[in-house]
Structure formats: C-alpha cells, structure tokens
PDB file of C-alpha atoms in Angstrom:
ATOM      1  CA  UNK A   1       0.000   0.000   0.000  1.00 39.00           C
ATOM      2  CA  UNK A   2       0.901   3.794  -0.771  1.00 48.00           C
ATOM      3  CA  UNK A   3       0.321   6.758   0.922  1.00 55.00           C
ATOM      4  CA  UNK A   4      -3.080   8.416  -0.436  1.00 57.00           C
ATOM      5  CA  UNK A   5      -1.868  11.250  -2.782  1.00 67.00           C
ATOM      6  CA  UNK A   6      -3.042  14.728  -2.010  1.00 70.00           C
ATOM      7  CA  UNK A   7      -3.492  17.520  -4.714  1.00 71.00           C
ATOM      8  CA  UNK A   8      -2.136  21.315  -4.885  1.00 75.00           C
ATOM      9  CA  UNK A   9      -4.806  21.912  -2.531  1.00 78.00           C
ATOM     10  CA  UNK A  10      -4.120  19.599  -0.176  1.00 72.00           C
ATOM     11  CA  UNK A  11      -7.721  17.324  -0.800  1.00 71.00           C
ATOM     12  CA  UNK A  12      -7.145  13.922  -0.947  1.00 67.00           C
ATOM     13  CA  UNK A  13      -7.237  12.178  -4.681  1.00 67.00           C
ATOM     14  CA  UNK A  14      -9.124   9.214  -5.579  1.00 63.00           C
ATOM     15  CA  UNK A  15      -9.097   7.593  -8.719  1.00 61.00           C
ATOM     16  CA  UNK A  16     -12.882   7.799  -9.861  1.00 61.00           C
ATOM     17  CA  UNK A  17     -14.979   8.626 -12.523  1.00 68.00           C
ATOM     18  CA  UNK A  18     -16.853  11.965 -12.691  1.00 76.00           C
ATOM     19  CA  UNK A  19     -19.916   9.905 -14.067  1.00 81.00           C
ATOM     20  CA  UNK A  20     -19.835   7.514 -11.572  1.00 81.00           C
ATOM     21  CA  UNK A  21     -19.743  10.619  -8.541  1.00 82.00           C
ATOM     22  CA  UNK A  22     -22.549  12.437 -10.199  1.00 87.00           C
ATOM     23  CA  UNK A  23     -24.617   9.460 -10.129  1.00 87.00           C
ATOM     24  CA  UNK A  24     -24.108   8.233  -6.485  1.00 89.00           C
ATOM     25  CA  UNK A  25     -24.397  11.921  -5.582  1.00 91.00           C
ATOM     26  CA  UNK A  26     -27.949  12.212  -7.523  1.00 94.00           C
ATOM     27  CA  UNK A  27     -28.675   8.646  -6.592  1.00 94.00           C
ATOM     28  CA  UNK A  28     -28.613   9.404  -3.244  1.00 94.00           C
ATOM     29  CA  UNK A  29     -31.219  12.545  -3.352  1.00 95.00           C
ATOM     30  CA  UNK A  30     -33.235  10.569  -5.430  1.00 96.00           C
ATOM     31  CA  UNK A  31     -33.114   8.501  -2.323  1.00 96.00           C
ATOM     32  CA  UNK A  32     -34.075  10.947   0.316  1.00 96.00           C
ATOM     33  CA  UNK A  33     -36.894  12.273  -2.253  1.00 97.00           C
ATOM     34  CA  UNK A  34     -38.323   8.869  -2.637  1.00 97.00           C
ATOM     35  CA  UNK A  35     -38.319   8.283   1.080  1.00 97.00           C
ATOM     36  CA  UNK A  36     -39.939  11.381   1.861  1.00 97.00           C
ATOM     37  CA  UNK A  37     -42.867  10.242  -0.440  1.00 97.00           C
ATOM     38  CA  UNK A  38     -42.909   6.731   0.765  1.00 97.00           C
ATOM     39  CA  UNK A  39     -43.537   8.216   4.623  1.00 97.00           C
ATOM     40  CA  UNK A  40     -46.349  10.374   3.518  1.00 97.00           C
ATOM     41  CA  UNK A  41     -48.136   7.599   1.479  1.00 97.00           C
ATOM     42  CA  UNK A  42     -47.943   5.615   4.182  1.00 94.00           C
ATOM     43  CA  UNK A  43     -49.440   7.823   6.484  1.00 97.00           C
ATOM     44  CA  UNK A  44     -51.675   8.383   3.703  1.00 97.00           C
ATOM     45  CA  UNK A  45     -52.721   5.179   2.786  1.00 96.00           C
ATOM     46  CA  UNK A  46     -52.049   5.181  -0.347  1.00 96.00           C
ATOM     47  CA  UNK A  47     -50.944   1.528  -0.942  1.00 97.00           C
ATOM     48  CA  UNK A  48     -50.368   1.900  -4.131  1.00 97.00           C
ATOM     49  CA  UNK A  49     -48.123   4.394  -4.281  1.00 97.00           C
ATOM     50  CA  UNK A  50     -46.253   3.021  -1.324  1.00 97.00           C
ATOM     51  CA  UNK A  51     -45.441  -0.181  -3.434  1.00 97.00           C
ATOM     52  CA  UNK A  52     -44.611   2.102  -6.516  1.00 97.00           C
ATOM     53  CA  UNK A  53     -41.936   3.772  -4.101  1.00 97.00           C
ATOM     54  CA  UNK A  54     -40.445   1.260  -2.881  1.00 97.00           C
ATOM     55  CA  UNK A  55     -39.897  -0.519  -5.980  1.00 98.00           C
ATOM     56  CA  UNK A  56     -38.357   2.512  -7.571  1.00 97.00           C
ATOM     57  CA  UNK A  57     -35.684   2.875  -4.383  1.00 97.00           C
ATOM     58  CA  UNK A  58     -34.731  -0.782  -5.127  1.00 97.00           C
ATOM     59  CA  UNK A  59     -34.031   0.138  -8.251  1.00 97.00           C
ATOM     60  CA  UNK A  60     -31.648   3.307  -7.101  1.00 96.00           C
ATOM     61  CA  UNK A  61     -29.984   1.302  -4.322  1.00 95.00           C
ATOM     62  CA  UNK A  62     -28.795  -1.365  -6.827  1.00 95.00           C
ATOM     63  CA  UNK A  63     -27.867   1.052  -9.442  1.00 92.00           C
ATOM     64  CA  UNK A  64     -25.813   2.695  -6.939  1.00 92.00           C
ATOM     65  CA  UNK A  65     -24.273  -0.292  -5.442  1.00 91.00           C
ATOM     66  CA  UNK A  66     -23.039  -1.191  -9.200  1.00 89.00           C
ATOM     67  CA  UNK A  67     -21.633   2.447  -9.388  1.00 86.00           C
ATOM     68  CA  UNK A  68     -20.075   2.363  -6.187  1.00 84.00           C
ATOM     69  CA  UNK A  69     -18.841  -1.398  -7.061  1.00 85.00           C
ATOM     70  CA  UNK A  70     -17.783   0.642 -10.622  1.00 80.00           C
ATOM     71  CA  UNK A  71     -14.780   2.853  -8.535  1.00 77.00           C
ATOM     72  CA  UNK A  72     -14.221   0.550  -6.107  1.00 75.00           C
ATOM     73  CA  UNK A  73     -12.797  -1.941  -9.274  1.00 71.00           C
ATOM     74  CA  UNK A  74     -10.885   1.170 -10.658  1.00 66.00           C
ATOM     75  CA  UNK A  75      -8.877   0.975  -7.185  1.00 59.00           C
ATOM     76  CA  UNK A  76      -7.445   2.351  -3.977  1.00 52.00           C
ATOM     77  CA  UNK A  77      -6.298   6.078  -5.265  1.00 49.00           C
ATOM     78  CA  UNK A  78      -3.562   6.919  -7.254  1.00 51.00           C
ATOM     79  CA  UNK A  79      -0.308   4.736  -6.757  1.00 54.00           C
ATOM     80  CA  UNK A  80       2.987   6.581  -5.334  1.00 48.00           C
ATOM     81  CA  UNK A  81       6.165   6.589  -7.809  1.00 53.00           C
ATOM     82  CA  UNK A  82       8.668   7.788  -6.068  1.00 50.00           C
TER      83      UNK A  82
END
C-alpha cells in the first residue's frame, strides 16, 4: 500500500470517474426524495403508491451499489512513484 496522494490543494485524490460521482451523488437525493414520499403515502394510505416507491428505491440502491462497485474496481487512489 501507498500513501493516499493529495493535490495542490491539499484534498485527498481518488481515482474515480466523474460519471460515476454524479450518479451516487444524484442517486442518493433521489433517495431521500423517494423516502420522503414513501412516509407520507404511508401515512396516507395510499398503498399503491407506497409499493410504486419502494420498488423505484430498489431500483436506485442497486444502481448505486453497481456504481459504487464501478470505482471501487478502478482501485485504492492513485499509486505513489517515487
């Protein structure tokens, strides 16, 4: 293992695709949204809509576990050289 490599402003720098942050970012508010409507249509009773919901997180949480699973296979960070 290597140190993690930091850039000229001292964040830390993982190897990662842009595509694959914007959609675990987006993912994840997608998330909360759905959540959110899932409480109230519970409360509501709207059975329905409650099974619509949770179907549609399903869907999000696996297509951000295959993102996630996307970096992680790209590995640790940048390797040291020197």
């Amino acid at each position: 293992m290597t140190e993690e490599q930091r850039s000229s402003t001292g964040k830390p720098m993982v190897e990662a695709t842009p595509m694959d942050v914007i959609h675990v970012r987006i993912a994840s508010f997608a998330l909360v949204f759905c959540f959110a409507v899932l409480v109230l249509s519970f409360v509501g009773r709207i059975w329905v809509l409650t099974g619509v919901v949770v179907a549609i997180m399903a869907i999000i949480a696996i297509y951000m576990a295959v993102a996630i699973r996307r970096q992680k296979r790209l590995g640790g960070g940048p390797r040291s050289r020197g």
